[in-house]
Coordinates of C-alpha atoms in Angstrom, one line a residue:
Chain A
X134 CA 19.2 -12.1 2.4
X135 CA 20.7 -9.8 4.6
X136 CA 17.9 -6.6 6.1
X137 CA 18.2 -3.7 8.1
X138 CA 15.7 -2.0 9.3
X139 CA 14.8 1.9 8.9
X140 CA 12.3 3.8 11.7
X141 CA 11.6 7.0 12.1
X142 CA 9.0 9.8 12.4
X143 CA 6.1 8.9 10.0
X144 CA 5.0 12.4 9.3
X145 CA 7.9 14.5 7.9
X146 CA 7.9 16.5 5.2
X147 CA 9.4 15.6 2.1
X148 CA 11.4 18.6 1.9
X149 CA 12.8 17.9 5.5
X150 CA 16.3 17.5 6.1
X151 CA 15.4 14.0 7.8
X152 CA 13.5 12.9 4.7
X153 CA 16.3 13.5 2.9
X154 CA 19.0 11.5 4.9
X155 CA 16.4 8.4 4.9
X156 CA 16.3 8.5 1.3
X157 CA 19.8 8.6 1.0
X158 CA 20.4 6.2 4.0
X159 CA 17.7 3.7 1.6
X160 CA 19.4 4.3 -1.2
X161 CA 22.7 2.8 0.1
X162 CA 20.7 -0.2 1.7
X163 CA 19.1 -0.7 -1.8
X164 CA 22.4 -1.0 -3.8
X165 CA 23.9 -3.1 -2.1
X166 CA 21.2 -5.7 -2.4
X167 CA 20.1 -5.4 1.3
X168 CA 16.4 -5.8 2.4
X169 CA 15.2 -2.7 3.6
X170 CA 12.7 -3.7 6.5
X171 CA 10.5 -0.7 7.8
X172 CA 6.9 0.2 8.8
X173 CA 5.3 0.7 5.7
X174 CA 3.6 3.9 6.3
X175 CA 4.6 7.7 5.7
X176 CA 7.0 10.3 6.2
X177 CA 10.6 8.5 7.4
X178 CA 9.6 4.9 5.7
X179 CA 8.4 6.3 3.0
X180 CA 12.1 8.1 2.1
X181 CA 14.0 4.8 3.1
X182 CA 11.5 3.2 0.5
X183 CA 11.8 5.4 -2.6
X184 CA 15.4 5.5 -1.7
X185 CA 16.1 1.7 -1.4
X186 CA 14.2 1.6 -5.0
X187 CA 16.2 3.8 -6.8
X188 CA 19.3 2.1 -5.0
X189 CA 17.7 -1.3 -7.0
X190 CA 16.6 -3.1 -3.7
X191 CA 13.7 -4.8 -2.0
X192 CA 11.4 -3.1 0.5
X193 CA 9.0 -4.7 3.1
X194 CA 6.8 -2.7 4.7
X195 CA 5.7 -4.2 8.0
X196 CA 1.7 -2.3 8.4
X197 CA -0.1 -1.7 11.9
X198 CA -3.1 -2.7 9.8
X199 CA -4.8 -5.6 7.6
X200 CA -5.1 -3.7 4.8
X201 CA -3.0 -2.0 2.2
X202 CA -2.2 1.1 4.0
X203 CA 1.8 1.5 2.9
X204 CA 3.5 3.6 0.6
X205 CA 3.7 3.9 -2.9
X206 CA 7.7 2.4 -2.7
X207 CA 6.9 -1.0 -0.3
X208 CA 7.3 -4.1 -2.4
X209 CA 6.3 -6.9 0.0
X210 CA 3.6 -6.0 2.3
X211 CA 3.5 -7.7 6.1
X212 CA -0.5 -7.1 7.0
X213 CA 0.0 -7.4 11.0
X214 CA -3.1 -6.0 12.0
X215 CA -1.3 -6.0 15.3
X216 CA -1.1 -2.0 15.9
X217 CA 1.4 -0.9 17.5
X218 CA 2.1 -4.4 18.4
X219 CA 4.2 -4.2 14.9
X220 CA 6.8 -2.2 16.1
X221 CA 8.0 -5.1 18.0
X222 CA 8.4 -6.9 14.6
X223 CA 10.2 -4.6 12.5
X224 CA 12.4 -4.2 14.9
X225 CA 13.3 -8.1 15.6
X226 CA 13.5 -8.2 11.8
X227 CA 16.6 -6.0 11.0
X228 CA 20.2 -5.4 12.2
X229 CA 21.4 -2.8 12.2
X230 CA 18.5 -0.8 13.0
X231 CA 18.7 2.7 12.0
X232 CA 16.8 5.4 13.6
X233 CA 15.7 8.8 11.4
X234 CA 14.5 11.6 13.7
X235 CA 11.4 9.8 16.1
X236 CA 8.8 9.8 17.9
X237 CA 7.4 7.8 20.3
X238 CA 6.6 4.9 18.0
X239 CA 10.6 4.9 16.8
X240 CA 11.3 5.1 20.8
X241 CA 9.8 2.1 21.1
X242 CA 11.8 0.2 18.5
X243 CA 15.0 1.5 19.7
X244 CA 14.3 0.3 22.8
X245 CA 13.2 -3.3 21.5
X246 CA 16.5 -3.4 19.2
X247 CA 18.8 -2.7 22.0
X248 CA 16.8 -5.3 24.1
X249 CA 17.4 -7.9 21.0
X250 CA 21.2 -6.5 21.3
X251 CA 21.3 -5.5 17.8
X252 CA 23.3 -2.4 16.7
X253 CA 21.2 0.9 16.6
X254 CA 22.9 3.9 14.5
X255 CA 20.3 7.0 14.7
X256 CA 20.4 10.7 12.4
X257 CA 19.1 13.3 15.5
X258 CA 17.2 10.5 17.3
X259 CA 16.2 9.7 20.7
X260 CA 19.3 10.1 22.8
X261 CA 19.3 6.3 24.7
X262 CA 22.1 4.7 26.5
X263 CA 23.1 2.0 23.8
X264 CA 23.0 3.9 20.3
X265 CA 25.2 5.8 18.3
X266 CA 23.2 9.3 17.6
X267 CA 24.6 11.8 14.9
X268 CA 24.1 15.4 14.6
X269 CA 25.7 16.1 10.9
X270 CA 24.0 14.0 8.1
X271 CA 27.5 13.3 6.3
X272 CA 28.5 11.8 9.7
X273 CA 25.3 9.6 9.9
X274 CA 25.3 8.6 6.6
X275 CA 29.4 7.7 6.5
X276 CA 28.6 5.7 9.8
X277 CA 25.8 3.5 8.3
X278 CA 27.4 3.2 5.4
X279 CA 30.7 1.4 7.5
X280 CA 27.5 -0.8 9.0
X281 CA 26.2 -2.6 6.5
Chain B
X312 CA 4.2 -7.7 -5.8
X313 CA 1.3 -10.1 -5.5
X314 CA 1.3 -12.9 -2.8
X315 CA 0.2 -15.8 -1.7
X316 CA 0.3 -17.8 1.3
X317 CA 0.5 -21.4 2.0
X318 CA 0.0 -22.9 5.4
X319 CA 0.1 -26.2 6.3
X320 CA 1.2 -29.2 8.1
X321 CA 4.9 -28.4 10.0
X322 CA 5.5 -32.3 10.6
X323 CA 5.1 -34.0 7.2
X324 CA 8.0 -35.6 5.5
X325 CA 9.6 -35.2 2.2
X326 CA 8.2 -38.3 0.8
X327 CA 5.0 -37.4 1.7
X328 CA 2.0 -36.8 -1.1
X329 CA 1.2 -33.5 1.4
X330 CA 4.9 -32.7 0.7
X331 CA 5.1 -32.9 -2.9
X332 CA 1.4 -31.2 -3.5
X333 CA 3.4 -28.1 -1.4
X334 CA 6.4 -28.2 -3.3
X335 CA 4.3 -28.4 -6.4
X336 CA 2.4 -24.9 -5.6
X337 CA 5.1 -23.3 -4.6
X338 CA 7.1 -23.6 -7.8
X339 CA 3.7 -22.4 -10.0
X340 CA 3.8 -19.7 -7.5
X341 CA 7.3 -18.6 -7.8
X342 CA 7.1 -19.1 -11.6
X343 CA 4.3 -16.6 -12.0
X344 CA 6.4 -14.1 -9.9
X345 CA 4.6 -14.2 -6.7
X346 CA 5.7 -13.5 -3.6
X347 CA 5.2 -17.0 -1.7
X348 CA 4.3 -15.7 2.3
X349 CA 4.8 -18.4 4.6
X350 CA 5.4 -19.2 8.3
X351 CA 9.1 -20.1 7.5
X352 CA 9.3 -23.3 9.2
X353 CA 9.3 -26.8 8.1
X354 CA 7.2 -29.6 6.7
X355 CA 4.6 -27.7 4.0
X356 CA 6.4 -24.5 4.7
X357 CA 9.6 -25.8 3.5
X358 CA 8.2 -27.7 0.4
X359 CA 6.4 -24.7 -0.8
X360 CA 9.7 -22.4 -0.2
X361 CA 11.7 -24.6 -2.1
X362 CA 9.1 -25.2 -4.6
X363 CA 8.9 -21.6 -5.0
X364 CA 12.4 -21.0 -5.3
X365 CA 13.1 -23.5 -8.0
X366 CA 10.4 -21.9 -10.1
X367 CA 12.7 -18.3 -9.9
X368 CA 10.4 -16.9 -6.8
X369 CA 10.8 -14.8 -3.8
X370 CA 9.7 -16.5 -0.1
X371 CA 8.7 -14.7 2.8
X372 CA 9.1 -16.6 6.6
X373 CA 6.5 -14.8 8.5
X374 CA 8.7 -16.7 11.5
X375 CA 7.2 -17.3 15.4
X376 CA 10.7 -16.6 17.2
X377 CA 12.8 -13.6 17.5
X378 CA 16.0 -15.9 16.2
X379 CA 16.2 -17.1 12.9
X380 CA 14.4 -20.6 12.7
X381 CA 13.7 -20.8 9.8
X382 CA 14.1 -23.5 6.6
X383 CA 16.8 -23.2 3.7
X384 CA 14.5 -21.7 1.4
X385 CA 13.2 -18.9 3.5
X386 CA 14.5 -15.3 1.4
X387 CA 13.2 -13.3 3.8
X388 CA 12.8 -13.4 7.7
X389 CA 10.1 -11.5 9.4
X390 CA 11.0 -12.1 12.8
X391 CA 8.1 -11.5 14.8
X392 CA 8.3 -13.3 18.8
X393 CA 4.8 -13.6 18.9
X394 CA 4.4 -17.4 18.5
X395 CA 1.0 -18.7 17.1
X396 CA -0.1 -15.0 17.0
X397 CA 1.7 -14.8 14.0
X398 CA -0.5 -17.2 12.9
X399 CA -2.9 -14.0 12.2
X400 CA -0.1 -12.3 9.8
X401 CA 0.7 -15.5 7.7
X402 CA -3.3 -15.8 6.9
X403 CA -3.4 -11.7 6.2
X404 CA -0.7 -11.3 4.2
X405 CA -1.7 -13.3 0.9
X406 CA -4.7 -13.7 -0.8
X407 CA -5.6 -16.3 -1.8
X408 CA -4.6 -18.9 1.1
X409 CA -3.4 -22.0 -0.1
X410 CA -3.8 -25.0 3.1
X411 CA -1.7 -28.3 2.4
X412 CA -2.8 -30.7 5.1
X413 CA -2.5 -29.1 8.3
X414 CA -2.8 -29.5 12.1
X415 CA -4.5 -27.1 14.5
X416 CA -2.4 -24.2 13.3
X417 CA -3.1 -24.7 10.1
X418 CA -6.8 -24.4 11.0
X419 CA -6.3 -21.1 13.2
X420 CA -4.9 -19.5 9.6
X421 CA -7.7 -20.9 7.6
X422 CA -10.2 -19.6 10.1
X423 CA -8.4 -16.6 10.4
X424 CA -8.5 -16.2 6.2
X425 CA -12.4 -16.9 5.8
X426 CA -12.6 -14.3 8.6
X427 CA -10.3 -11.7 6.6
X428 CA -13.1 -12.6 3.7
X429 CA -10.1 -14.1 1.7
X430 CA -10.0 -17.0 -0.8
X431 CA -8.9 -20.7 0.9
X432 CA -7.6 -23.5 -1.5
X433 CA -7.1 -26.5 0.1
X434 CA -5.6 -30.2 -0.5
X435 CA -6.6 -32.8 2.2
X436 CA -7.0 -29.9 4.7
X437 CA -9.4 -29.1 7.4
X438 CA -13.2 -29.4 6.1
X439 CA -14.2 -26.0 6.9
X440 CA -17.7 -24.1 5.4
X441 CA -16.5 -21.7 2.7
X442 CA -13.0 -23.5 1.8
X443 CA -12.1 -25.3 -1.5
X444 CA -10.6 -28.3 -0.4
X445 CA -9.5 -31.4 -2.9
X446 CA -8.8 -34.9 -2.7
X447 CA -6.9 -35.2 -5.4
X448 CA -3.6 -33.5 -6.2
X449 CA -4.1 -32.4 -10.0
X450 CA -7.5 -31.4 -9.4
X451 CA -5.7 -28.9 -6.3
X452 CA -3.0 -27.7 -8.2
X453 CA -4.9 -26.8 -11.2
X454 CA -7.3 -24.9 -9.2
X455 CA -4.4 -23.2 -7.6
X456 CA -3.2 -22.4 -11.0
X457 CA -5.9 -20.8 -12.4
X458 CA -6.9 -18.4 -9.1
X459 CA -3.3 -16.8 -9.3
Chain C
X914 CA -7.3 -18.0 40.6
X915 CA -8.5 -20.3 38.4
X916 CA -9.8 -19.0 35.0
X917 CA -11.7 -20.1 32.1
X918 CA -12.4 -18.8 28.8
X919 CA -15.7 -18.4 26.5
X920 CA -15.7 -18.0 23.4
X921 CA -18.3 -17.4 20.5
X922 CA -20.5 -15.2 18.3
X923 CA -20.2 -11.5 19.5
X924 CA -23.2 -11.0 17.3
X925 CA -25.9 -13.3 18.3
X926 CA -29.3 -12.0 19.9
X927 CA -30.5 -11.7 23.6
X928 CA -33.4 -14.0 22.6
X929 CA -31.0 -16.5 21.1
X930 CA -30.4 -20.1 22.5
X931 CA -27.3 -19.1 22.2
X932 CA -27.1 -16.1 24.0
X933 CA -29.4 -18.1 27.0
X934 CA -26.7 -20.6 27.0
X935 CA -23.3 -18.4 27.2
X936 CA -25.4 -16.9 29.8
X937 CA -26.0 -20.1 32.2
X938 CA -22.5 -21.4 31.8
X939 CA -20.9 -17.3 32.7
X940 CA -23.7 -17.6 35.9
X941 CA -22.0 -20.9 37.0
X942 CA -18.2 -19.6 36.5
X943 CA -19.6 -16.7 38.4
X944 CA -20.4 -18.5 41.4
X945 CA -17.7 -20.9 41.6
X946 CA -16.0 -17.9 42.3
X947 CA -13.7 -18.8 38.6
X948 CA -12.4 -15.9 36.2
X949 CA -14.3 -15.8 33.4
X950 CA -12.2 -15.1 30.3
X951 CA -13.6 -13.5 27.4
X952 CA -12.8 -11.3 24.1
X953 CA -14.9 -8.3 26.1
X954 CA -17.2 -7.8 23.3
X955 CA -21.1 -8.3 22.4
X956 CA -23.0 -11.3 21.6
X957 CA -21.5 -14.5 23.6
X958 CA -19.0 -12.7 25.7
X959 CA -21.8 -10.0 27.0
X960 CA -23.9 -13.2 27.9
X961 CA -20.9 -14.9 29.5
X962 CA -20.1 -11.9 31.0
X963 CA -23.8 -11.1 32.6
X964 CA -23.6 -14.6 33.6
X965 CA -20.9 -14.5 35.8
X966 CA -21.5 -10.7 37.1
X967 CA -25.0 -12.3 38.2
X968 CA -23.0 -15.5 39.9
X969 CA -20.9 -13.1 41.5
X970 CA -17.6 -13.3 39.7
X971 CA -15.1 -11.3 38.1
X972 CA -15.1 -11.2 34.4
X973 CA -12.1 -10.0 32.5
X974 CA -11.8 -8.8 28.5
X975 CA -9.3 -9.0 26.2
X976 CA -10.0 -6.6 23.6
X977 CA -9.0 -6.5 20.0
X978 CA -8.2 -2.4 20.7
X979 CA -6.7 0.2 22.5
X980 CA -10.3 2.0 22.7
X981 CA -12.3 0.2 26.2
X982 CA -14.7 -1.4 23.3
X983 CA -16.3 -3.8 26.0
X984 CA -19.4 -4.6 27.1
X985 CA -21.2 -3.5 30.0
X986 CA -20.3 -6.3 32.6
X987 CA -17.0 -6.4 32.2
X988 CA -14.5 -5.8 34.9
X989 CA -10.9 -5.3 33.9
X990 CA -10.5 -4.5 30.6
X991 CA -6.8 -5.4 28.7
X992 CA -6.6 -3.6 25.8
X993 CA -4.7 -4.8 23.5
X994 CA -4.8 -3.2 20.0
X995 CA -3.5 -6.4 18.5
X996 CA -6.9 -6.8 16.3
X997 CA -7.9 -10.6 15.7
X998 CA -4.3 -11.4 17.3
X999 CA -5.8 -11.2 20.7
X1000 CA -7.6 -14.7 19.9
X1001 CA -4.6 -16.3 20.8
X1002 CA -4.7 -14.7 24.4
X1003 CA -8.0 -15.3 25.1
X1004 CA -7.4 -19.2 24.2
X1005 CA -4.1 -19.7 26.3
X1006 CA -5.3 -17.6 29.4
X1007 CA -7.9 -19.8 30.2
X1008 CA -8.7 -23.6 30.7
X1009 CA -11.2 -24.9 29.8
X1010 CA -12.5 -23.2 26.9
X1011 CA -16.0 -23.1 26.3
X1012 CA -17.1 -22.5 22.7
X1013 CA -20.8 -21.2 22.6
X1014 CA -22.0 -21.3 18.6
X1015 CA -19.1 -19.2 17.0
X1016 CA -18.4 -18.4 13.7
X1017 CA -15.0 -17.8 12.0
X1018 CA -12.7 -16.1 15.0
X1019 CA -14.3 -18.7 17.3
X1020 CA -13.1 -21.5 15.4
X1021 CA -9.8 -19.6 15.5
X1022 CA -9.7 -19.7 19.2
X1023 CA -11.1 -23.7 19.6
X1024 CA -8.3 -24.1 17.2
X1025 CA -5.5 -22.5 19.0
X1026 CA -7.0 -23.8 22.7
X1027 CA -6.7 -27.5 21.2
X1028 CA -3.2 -26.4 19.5
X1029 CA -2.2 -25.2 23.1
X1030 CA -3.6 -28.7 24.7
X1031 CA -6.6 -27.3 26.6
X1032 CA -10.0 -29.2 27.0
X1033 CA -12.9 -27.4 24.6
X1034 CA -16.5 -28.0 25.1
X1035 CA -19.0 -26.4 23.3
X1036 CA -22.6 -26.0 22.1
X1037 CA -23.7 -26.1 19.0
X1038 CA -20.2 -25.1 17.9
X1039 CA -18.0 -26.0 14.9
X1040 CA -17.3 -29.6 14.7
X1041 CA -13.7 -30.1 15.2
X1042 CA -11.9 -33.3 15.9
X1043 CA -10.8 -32.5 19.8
X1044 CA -13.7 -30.9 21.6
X1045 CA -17.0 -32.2 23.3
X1046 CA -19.5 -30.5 21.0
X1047 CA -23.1 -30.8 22.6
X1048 CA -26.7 -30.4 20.6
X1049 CA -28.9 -30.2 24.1
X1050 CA -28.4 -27.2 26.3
X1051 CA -29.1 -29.1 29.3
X1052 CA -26.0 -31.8 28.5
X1053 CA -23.4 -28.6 27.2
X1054 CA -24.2 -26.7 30.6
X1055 CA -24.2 -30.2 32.9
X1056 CA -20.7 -30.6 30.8
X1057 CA -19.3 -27.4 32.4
X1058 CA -20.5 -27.9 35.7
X1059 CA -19.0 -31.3 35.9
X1060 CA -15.3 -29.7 34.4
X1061 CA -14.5 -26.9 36.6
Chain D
X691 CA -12.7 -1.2 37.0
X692 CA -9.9 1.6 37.4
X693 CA -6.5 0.3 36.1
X694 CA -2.9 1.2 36.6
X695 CA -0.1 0.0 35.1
X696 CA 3.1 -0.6 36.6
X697 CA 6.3 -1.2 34.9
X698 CA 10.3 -1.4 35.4
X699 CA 13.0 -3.6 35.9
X700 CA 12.4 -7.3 36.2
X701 CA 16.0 -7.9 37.7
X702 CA 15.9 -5.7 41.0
X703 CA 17.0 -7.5 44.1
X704 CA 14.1 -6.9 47.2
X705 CA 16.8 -5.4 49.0
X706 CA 16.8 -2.1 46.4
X707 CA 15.3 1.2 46.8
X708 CA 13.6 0.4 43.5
X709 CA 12.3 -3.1 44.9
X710 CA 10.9 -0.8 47.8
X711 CA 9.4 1.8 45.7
X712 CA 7.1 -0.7 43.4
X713 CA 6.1 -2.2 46.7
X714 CA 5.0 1.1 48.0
X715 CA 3.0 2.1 45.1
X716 CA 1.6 -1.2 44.7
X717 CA 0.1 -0.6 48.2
X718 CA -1.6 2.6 47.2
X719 CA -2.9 1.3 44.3
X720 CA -4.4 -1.6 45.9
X721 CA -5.6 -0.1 48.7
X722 CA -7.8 2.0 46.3
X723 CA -9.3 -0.8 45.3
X724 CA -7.4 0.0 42.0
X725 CA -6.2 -3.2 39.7
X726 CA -2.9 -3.2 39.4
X727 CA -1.6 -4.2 36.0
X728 CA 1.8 -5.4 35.2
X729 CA 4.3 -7.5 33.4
X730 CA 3.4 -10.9 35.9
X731 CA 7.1 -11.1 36.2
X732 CA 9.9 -10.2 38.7
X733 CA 11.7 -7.5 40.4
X734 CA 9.8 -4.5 39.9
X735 CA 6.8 -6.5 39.2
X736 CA 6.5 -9.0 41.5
X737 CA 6.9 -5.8 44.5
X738 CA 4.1 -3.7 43.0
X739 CA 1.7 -7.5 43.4
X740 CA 3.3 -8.2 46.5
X741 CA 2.4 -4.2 47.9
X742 CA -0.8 -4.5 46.1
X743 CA -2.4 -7.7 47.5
X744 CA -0.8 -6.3 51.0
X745 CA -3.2 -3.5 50.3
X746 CA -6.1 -5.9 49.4
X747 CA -6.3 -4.9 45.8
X748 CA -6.5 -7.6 42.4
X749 CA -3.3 -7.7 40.3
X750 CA -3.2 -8.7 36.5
X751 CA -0.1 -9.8 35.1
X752 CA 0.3 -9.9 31.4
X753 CA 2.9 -12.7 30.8
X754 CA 4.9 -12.9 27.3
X755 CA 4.8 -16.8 27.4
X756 CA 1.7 -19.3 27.1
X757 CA 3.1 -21.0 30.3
X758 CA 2.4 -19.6 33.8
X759 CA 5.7 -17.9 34.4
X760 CA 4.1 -15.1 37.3
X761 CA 5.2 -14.3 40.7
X762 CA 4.0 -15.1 43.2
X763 CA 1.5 -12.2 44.1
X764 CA -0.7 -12.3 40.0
X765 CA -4.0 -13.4 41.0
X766 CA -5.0 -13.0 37.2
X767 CA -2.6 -14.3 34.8
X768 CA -3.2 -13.1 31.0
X769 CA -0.9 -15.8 29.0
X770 CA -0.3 -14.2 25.5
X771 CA 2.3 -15.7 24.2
X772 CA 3.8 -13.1 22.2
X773 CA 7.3 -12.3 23.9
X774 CA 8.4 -8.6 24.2
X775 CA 4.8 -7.5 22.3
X776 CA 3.3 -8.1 25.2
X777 CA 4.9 -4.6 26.6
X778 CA 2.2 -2.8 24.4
X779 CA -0.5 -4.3 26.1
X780 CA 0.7 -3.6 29.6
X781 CA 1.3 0.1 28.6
X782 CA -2.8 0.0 26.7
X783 CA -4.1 -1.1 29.4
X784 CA -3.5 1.1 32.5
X785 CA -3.6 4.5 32.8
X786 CA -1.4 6.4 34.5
X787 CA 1.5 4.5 33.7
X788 CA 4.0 4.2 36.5
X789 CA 7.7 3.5 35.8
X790 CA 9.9 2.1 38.5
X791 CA 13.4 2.4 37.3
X792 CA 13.7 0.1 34.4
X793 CA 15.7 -1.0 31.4
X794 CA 15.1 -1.1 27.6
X795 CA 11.7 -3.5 27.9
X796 CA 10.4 -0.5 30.5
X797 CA 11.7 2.2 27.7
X798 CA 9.5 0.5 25.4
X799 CA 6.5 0.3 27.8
X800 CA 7.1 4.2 28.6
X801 CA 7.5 4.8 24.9
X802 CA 3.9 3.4 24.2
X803 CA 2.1 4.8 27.0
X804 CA 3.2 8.2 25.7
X805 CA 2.0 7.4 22.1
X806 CA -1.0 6.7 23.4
X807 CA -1.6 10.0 25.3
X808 CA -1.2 8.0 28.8
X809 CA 0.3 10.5 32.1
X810 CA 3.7 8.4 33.0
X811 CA 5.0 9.0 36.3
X812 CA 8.5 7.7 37.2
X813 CA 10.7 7.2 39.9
X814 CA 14.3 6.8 38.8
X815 CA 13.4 5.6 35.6
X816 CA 14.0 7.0 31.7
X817 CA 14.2 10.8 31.4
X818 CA 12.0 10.8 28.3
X819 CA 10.4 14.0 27.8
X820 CA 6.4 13.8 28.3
X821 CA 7.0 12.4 31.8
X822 CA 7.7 13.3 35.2
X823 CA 10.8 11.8 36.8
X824 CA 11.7 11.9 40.3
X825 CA 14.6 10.9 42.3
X826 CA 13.2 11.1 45.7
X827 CA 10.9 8.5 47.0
X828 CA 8.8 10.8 48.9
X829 CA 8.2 12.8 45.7
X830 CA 7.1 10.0 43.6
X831 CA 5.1 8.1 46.2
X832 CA 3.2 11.6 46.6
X833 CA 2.8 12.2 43.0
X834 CA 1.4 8.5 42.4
X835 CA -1.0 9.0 45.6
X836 CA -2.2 12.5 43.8
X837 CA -2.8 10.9 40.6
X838 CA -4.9 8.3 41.9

């Protein structure tokens, strides 16, 4: 099965304009039968979640912790225990790798995906030497789209 | 989705008894709908993958290398790079924990399960204080089949 | 500089036999002037630790978080955050291993230190096909001496 | 123990400003009587252990393989085995965190040290924003020797 993998800030708001291209960026992933791979908590992997399940697709939600900690939208939990350690993972596990808004935990995975080579297409992200950052949602979402 | 794992011996061969008691767990598994967690490689992994697959399942490859190394039967590829520490994930990430033989790995994710206070079914596997372990195959599987 | 792990229960007493024995075998690292590897925390790694700070060695801890967790006498602390996944590193940085009583995450660690090839000697320890397991303090801590 | 971490790019010829830099700061830190952790690897590495053990100071190297792959200059060599994961322990377990140059494996080195609240001071390295950069040796050097 093909997966890409979805990162981003883990505490936006649902009402956020990055929540909402995460859902929709999910929601493509999920219809066309691609395994969305993503942290498994809040905020950015939460919208990619919900999204890839109303697109009709499979989530895995790779968790920092051993127990259940993941959103209400992850169907196959990865129980790492491994911290931030994870990051490392769910960004191995995916290509592309796209990149909602950030912080320093969603730094760290573009930095590992561009280290594995893999394509990294980002929606008002980290600027980094490597990736392909958009500004305009349409733009971003047309782009990933092309990607998968 | 509810999961399993099943650990076990990477070396054995398809004509083995250790072989055939994997395969056979893995297609119970996969029949009941459970998602089959395993660390995607060969030998028991492979068995209980395609075991699981014939029986209509899902099979996760909780895999040591960032490239994709694992068997035919693998669905889905968690690529970590963190060689036998991904050991800790595969034992983590189902419950119960189903051993089929095993080598020193094998008893790294058994320990690591009894540690994570989770359930450990065995069949000719290491004898460890707190693990089920059976001699004989029906008496394993049916034990297998009635803790899912 | 040469290094060698201990492993074992991080919960056992100061009265212990146990605790007497991770003690002697850290005091003889100690003065050889060896690292002594450890998980940094209580029980059999504060012993070990003690041990070797009293021999006059350096003592180093590989802890299960980001957080200095560690006991009292050790020196450099590496934090890794990776939970039971440091096990692994504490096994492969050092050689021998010495396994002092133990309970689940020790036989995790003999497992992956025989896995990896290294020599394991322990006291009162789990009985695992592999390691020199000894009953009498005075043969377990003559063991040692004689292996480093 | 007091710990610093260095970090950067594991390709630099000894010939570079870069090469020189690590050196420099390794010397400081050393001299300090500060442990000096690091990657165990080359380039950037391997000058901050070669300036540290100049300066009579104890250098760590956290390696991503089980094999001894260090440099020359590691006196302690922390095996972990876990590839590119490994970066999260370097950046856990030093603090500041200094950046020589670097490429994406020092981005995510940066990027955790900053998650985890850690002062990152760089010389010619990523301009992420939580860190000081500078683009004159003197600058850094003094900056470093400040920090200290």
């Amino acid at each position: 099965m093909k997966k890409v993998s979805v990162i981003g800030d883990g505490n936006v708001k649902p009402t956020s304009e990055i929540y909402r291209a995460a859902f929709e960026v999910g929601k493509i992933i999920g219809s066309r039968g691609i395994v969305l791979i993503c942290g498994g908590l809040f905020g950015v992997m939460e919208a990619a979640c919900k999204g890839a399940k109303e697109g009709g697709g499979i989530t895995v939600g790779i968790l920092p912790h051993y127990e259940d900690t993941s959103n209400s939208f992850v169907d196959i939990k990865v129980q790492t225990g491994m911290g931030h350690g994870r990051n490392v993972i769910v960004a191995a596990s995916g290509d592309p790798v796209v990149a909602v808004g950030g912080n320093y935990g969603t730094l760290s995975e573009i930095a590992f995906a561009l280290k594995l080579g893999k394509r990294v297409i980002g929606f008002r992200t980290w600027e980094v030497e490597g990736i392909e950052n958009y500004e305009e949602m349409v733009d971003f979402i047309s782009a990933v789209d092309r990607a998968l």
